[in-house]
Short mmCIF file of C-alpha atoms and ligand atoms in Angstrom, two decimals:
data_model
loop_
_atom_site.label_atom_id
_atom_site.label_comp_id
_atom_site.label_asym_id
_atom_site.label_seq_id
_atom_site.Cartn_x
_atom_site.Cartn_y
_atom_site.Cartn_z
CA MET A 1 19.59 -31.24 -18.26
CA ILE A 2 18.70 -29.38 -15.10
CA ASP A 3 21.64 -27.44 -13.73
CA GLU A 4 21.58 -25.72 -10.33
CA ILE A 5 23.83 -22.95 -11.55
CA GLU A 6 21.53 -22.17 -14.45
CA ILE A 7 18.57 -22.00 -12.05
CA THR A 8 20.53 -19.63 -9.83
CA ARG A 9 21.51 -17.43 -12.78
CA LEU A 10 17.93 -17.25 -14.08
CA ILE A 11 16.52 -16.28 -10.70
CA VAL A 12 19.11 -13.64 -9.85
CA LYS A 13 19.18 -12.11 -13.33
CA ASN A 14 15.42 -11.83 -13.69
CA ALA A 15 14.84 -10.51 -10.17
CA VAL A 16 17.63 -7.96 -10.52
CA ASP A 17 16.31 -6.85 -13.94
CA ASP A 18 12.96 -6.06 -12.31
CA PHE A 19 14.64 -4.13 -9.52
CA LEU A 20 16.81 -2.16 -11.97
CA ASP A 21 13.69 -1.30 -13.98
CA SER A 22 12.14 0.12 -10.82
CA LEU A 23 14.90 2.52 -9.82
CA GLU A 24 13.15 5.53 -11.38
CA ILE A 25 9.40 5.27 -11.47
CA ASP A 26 6.19 7.29 -11.29
CA VAL A 27 4.75 5.91 -8.05
CA ALA A 28 6.34 3.97 -5.19
CA ILE A 29 4.02 2.36 -2.66
CA ALA A 30 5.02 1.27 0.83
CA GLY A 31 2.86 -1.62 2.02
CA GLY A 32 0.88 -4.28 0.19
CA GLY A 33 -2.32 -4.39 2.20
CA PRO A 34 -5.65 -3.85 0.46
CA SER A 35 -5.26 -0.08 0.02
CA GLY A 36 -1.76 -0.41 -1.45
CA LEU A 37 -2.76 -3.21 -3.82
CA VAL A 38 -5.82 -1.34 -5.09
CA ALA A 39 -3.78 1.83 -5.62
CA ALA A 40 -1.12 -0.18 -7.47
CA ARG A 41 -3.68 -1.72 -9.77
CA TYR A 42 -5.47 1.50 -10.79
CA LEU A 43 -2.18 3.35 -11.27
CA ALA A 44 -0.57 0.62 -13.36
CA GLU A 45 -3.73 0.10 -15.39
CA ASN A 46 -3.46 3.75 -16.38
CA LYS A 47 0.14 3.31 -17.54
CA ALA A 48 1.91 4.67 -14.46
CA ARG A 49 5.18 2.89 -13.63
CA VAL A 50 4.48 1.50 -10.18
CA ALA A 51 6.50 -0.46 -7.65
CA LEU A 52 5.07 -1.69 -4.37
CA PHE A 53 7.39 -2.70 -1.53
CA GLU A 54 6.05 -5.09 1.07
CA ARG A 55 7.93 -5.90 4.26
CA ARG A 56 6.56 -9.39 4.71
CA LEU A 57 6.78 -12.40 2.41
CA SER A 58 3.10 -12.12 1.56
CA VAL A 59 1.07 -9.12 0.48
CA GLY A 60 -2.45 -8.75 1.88
CA GLY A 61 -1.65 -7.11 5.22
CA GLY A 62 -4.58 -7.30 7.61
CA MET A 63 -7.01 -8.70 5.05
CA TRP A 64 -6.08 -12.41 5.17
CA GLY A 65 -7.51 -12.97 8.62
CA GLY A 66 -10.92 -11.37 7.99
CA GLY A 67 -12.41 -10.67 11.41
CA MET A 68 -10.74 -12.44 14.33
CA LEU A 69 -9.56 -15.16 11.90
CA PHE A 70 -13.05 -15.82 10.54
CA PRO A 71 -11.98 -15.49 6.89
CA ARG A 72 -14.67 -13.14 5.66
CA ILE A 73 -14.74 -9.41 5.00
CA VAL A 74 -17.72 -7.08 4.79
CA VAL A 75 -18.00 -4.44 2.09
CA GLN A 76 -20.65 -1.77 1.72
CA GLU A 77 -22.54 -0.76 -1.44
CA GLU A 78 -20.22 2.19 -2.23
CA ALA A 79 -17.31 -0.18 -2.83
CA ARG A 80 -19.17 -3.05 -4.49
CA GLU A 81 -18.00 -2.01 -7.96
CA ILE A 82 -14.39 -2.47 -6.84
CA LEU A 83 -15.18 -6.07 -5.83
CA ASP A 84 -16.68 -6.51 -9.30
CA GLU A 85 -13.72 -4.92 -11.05
CA PHE A 86 -11.34 -7.29 -9.28
CA GLY A 87 -13.60 -10.31 -9.90
CA ILE A 88 -14.07 -10.96 -6.17
CA LYS A 89 -17.20 -13.02 -5.51
CA TYR A 90 -19.56 -11.99 -2.71
CA LYS A 91 -22.84 -12.81 -1.06
CA LYS A 92 -25.40 -10.07 -0.54
CA GLU A 93 -26.62 -9.94 3.06
CA GLY A 94 -29.11 -7.09 3.55
CA ASP A 95 -27.39 -3.98 2.26
CA LYS A 96 -23.86 -5.42 2.79
CA PHE A 97 -21.66 -7.73 0.74
CA VAL A 98 -19.63 -10.55 2.30
CA ALA A 99 -16.50 -11.88 0.57
CA ASN A 100 -13.89 -14.51 1.36
CA SER A 101 -10.81 -12.73 2.71
CA ILE A 102 -8.37 -15.20 1.13
CA GLU A 103 -9.96 -14.89 -2.30
CA SER A 104 -9.98 -11.12 -1.87
CA VAL A 105 -6.25 -10.87 -1.20
CA ALA A 106 -5.40 -13.29 -4.01
CA LYS A 107 -7.45 -11.34 -6.54
CA LEU A 108 -6.27 -7.90 -5.44
CA ALA A 109 -2.66 -9.07 -5.86
CA SER A 110 -3.32 -10.89 -9.10
CA LYS A 111 -5.04 -7.92 -10.75
CA ALA A 112 -2.38 -5.48 -9.55
CA ILE A 113 0.31 -7.67 -11.11
CA ASP A 114 -1.68 -8.21 -14.33
CA SER A 115 -2.02 -4.44 -14.67
CA GLY A 116 1.77 -4.12 -14.67
CA ALA A 117 2.52 -3.11 -11.09
CA ARG A 118 5.75 -4.60 -9.77
CA ILE A 119 5.52 -6.10 -6.30
CA PHE A 120 8.66 -6.63 -4.26
CA ASN A 121 8.24 -8.69 -1.12
CA GLY A 122 10.61 -9.02 1.81
CA ILE A 123 11.69 -5.38 1.35
CA SER A 124 11.04 -2.66 3.92
CA VAL A 125 10.88 1.08 3.42
CA GLU A 126 13.22 2.33 6.13
CA ASP A 127 13.60 5.96 5.10
CA VAL A 128 12.68 8.44 2.35
CA ILE A 129 14.60 10.70 0.01
CA ILE A 130 13.66 14.37 0.37
CA ARG A 131 14.74 16.88 -2.28
CA ASP A 132 13.66 20.53 -2.40
CA LYS A 133 11.12 19.93 0.38
CA ARG A 134 9.51 17.06 -1.52
CA VAL A 135 9.50 13.32 -0.83
CA SER A 136 11.04 11.92 -3.98
CA GLY A 137 11.85 8.31 -3.26
CA PHE A 138 12.18 5.46 -0.80
CA VAL A 139 15.22 4.11 1.01
CA LEU A 140 14.99 0.32 1.09
CA ASN A 141 16.48 -2.64 2.84
CA TRP A 142 15.80 -6.36 3.01
CA SER A 143 13.36 -7.00 5.86
CA SER A 144 15.60 -9.93 6.87
CA VAL A 145 18.55 -7.56 7.30
CA MET A 146 16.43 -5.35 9.53
CA ALA A 147 15.01 -8.29 11.50
CA ALA A 148 18.53 -9.58 12.16
CA LYS A 149 19.59 -6.04 13.12
CA LEU A 150 22.55 -6.29 10.75
CA HIS A 151 24.45 -3.12 10.11
CA VAL A 152 23.94 -2.99 6.34
CA ASP A 153 23.46 0.21 4.37
CA PRO A 154 20.22 0.47 2.41
CA LEU A 155 19.65 1.28 -1.29
CA ALA A 156 17.26 3.81 -2.80
CA ILE A 157 14.75 4.29 -5.61
CA ARG A 158 13.48 7.59 -7.05
CA SER A 159 9.78 8.20 -7.57
CA GLU A 160 7.65 11.14 -8.68
CA PHE A 161 5.00 10.24 -6.07
CA CYS A 162 5.10 8.04 -2.99
CA ILE A 163 2.23 6.44 -1.08
CA ASP A 164 2.28 5.40 2.56
CA ALA A 165 -0.04 2.36 2.70
CA THR A 166 1.64 0.78 5.72
CA GLY A 167 -1.58 0.47 7.73
CA HIS A 168 -1.99 1.24 11.43
CA PRO A 169 1.64 2.32 12.14
CA ALA A 170 1.74 4.83 9.21
CA GLU A 171 5.46 4.16 9.08
CA VAL A 172 6.47 6.43 6.21
CA CYS A 173 4.51 9.38 7.59
CA ASN A 174 6.21 8.86 10.95
CA ILE A 175 9.61 8.84 9.27
CA VAL A 176 8.82 12.05 7.37
CA GLN A 177 7.49 13.75 10.46
CA ARG A 178 10.72 12.94 12.29
CA LYS A 179 12.76 14.37 9.39
CA VAL A 180 10.79 17.51 8.54
CA GLY A 181 8.95 18.29 11.77
CA ARG A 182 5.60 19.28 10.27
CA LEU A 183 3.04 17.39 8.20
CA ASN A 184 -0.11 18.56 6.49
CA THR A 185 -2.45 17.71 9.40
CA PRO A 186 -4.37 20.21 11.55
CA SER A 187 -1.77 19.99 14.35
CA GLY A 188 1.16 19.46 11.98
CA GLU A 189 1.75 16.13 13.69
CA ILE A 190 0.51 12.57 13.44
CA GLU A 191 -2.73 12.62 15.40
CA GLY A 192 -2.92 8.87 16.19
CA GLU A 193 -5.64 6.33 15.56
CA LYS A 194 -8.79 6.40 17.73
CA SER A 195 -10.79 3.41 18.98
CA MET A 196 -13.25 1.53 16.80
CA TRP A 197 -16.16 3.36 15.18
CA ALA A 198 -16.81 1.70 11.84
CA GLU A 199 -19.34 4.10 10.34
CA LYS A 200 -17.34 7.24 11.03
CA SER A 201 -14.05 5.63 10.12
CA GLU A 202 -15.22 4.34 6.75
CA THR A 203 -16.19 7.83 5.61
CA LEU A 204 -13.16 9.54 7.09
CA VAL A 205 -10.65 7.17 5.53
CA ILE A 206 -11.57 8.42 2.08
CA GLU A 207 -11.46 12.07 3.14
CA ASN A 208 -8.09 11.46 4.84
CA THR A 209 -6.54 9.91 1.74
CA ARG A 210 -4.46 12.81 0.55
CA GLU A 211 -1.11 14.50 0.31
CA ILE A 212 0.51 14.68 3.72
CA TYR A 213 3.75 16.31 2.60
CA PRO A 214 4.76 17.32 -0.95
CA GLY A 215 5.18 14.10 -2.93
CA LEU A 216 3.83 11.83 -0.17
CA TYR A 217 0.24 10.55 -0.11
CA VAL A 218 -1.29 8.48 2.64
CA ALA A 219 -3.89 5.76 2.02
CA GLY A 220 -5.80 3.11 3.94
CA MET A 221 -5.60 2.74 7.69
CA ALA A 222 -2.46 4.88 7.71
CA ALA A 223 -4.61 7.82 6.58
CA ASN A 224 -6.90 7.47 9.60
CA ALA A 225 -3.94 6.99 11.94
CA VAL A 226 -2.33 10.18 10.66
CA PHE A 227 -5.49 12.29 10.87
CA GLY A 228 -6.69 10.97 14.24
CA ALA A 229 -9.70 9.06 12.93
CA PRO A 230 -11.09 5.84 14.42
CA ARG A 231 -10.30 2.29 13.30
CA MET A 232 -13.04 0.29 11.60
CA GLY A 233 -12.44 -3.43 12.04
CA PRO A 234 -13.11 -5.92 9.24
CA ILE A 235 -15.26 -3.76 6.98
CA PHE A 236 -13.08 -3.14 3.95
CA GLY A 237 -14.98 -0.83 1.60
CA GLY A 238 -13.07 2.18 2.89
CA MET A 239 -9.72 0.50 2.27
CA LEU A 240 -10.63 -0.28 -1.34
CA LEU A 241 -12.05 3.19 -1.98
CA SER A 242 -9.05 4.84 -0.33
CA GLY A 243 -6.62 2.93 -2.58
CA ARG A 244 -8.61 3.97 -5.63
CA LYS A 245 -8.74 7.60 -4.52
CA ALA A 246 -4.97 7.72 -3.96
CA ALA A 247 -4.49 6.40 -7.50
CA GLU A 248 -6.94 8.87 -9.02
CA VAL A 249 -5.45 11.90 -7.27
CA ILE A 250 -1.94 10.96 -8.39
CA LEU A 251 -3.02 10.06 -11.94
CA ASP A 252 -4.46 13.58 -12.29
CA GLN A 253 -0.96 14.94 -11.81
CA LEU A 254 1.08 12.50 -13.89
O1 48F B 301 -2.29 -3.16 7.51
P1 48F B 301 -2.60 -3.28 6.08
O2 48F B 301 -3.57 -4.31 5.65
O3 48F B 301 -2.99 -1.80 5.55
P2 48F B 301 -4.26 -1.18 4.81
O4 48F B 301 -4.16 -1.38 3.36
O5 48F B 301 -5.48 -2.06 5.34
C1 48F B 301 -5.84 -2.07 6.68
C2 48F B 301 -6.68 -3.31 6.93
O6 48F B 301 -5.98 -4.48 6.60
C3 48F B 301 -7.19 -3.45 8.36
C4 48F B 301 -8.20 -2.44 8.68
C5 48F B 301 -9.38 -2.31 7.78
O7 48F B 301 -10.45 -2.81 8.36
O8 48F B 301 -8.10 -1.75 9.65
O9 48F B 301 -6.10 -3.37 9.26
O10 48F B 301 -4.37 0.18 5.33
O11 48F B 301 -1.25 -3.55 5.26
C6 48F B 301 -0.10 -2.76 5.47
C7 48F B 301 1.08 -3.52 4.89
O12 48F B 301 2.21 -2.69 4.93
C8 48F B 301 3.33 -3.48 5.28
C9 48F B 301 2.79 -4.52 6.25
O13 48F B 301 3.61 -5.66 6.32
C10 48F B 301 1.40 -4.80 5.65
O14 48F B 301 1.44 -5.89 4.75
N1 48F B 301 4.36 -2.58 5.85
C11 48F B 301 4.30 -1.92 7.04
N2 48F B 301 5.38 -1.15 7.19
C12 48F B 301 6.13 -1.30 6.06
C13 48F B 301 5.48 -2.22 5.21
C14 48F B 301 7.37 -0.75 5.61
N3 48F B 301 8.05 0.14 6.36
N4 48F B 301 7.86 -1.14 4.41
C15 48F B 301 7.17 -2.04 3.65
N5 48F B 301 5.99 -2.58 4.02
#
């Protein structure tokens, strides 16, 4: 017998169990683009309790569309081992590697989940918890509630470390700057992303992947936006390496 009420009970119970298990964790990640997914995978693989919150229905962020909807991404030698670790196929073209953007997103998500990271979609980080001058959790709401501009109070999770992997808008860093006034950047403020310069940007994104306020790390394009570095377009090695660096730096402290 197939009973609608049983289906409803199974869905709600299992989804809520996952959410309850994620109320107090080691690392909370805002944003499920490539940098967030890679960070989630390396953290979870090393036994950290990780939850990633993605605003949209699908993770993958800006990776799905490759370059201008041509579904390919380019990766440089420095990040090739990450493609290999995630089982992403590629074609060598000169000293670059070209991968299918759809396969890349699917495998980043699949490996992050297989490593034990929990991914929650349709949930937005709308604020942070700050205790003793340290970011110590996210304040969450359904993206649909926010899109409909409903006046509904959010809920919260506690986390030892948080990562802003929200891409170009660096949303969590912006929230924290509004709350605390000063971030760990040269000017104390969010510097803002500069126009495209792939070579410079790909190096800087790794350098810029770091703690921006106690408890809060920034990764991926958000890191370049915060530190005033250029954008890079559809070369993705820096995103992958940035996600891995964020994981490594946090793992050293767990
Ligand atoms: O933008 P996105 O792919 O970030 P990324 O990992 O990678 C950047 C590249 O895709 C590309 C690039 C490299 O060449 O420049 O743009 O740095 O993914 C960010 C994800 O965060 C989600 C958003 O929907 C996207 O999937 N997001 C943004 N704000 C929030 C959020 C929020 N407040 N709460 C939850 N998710």
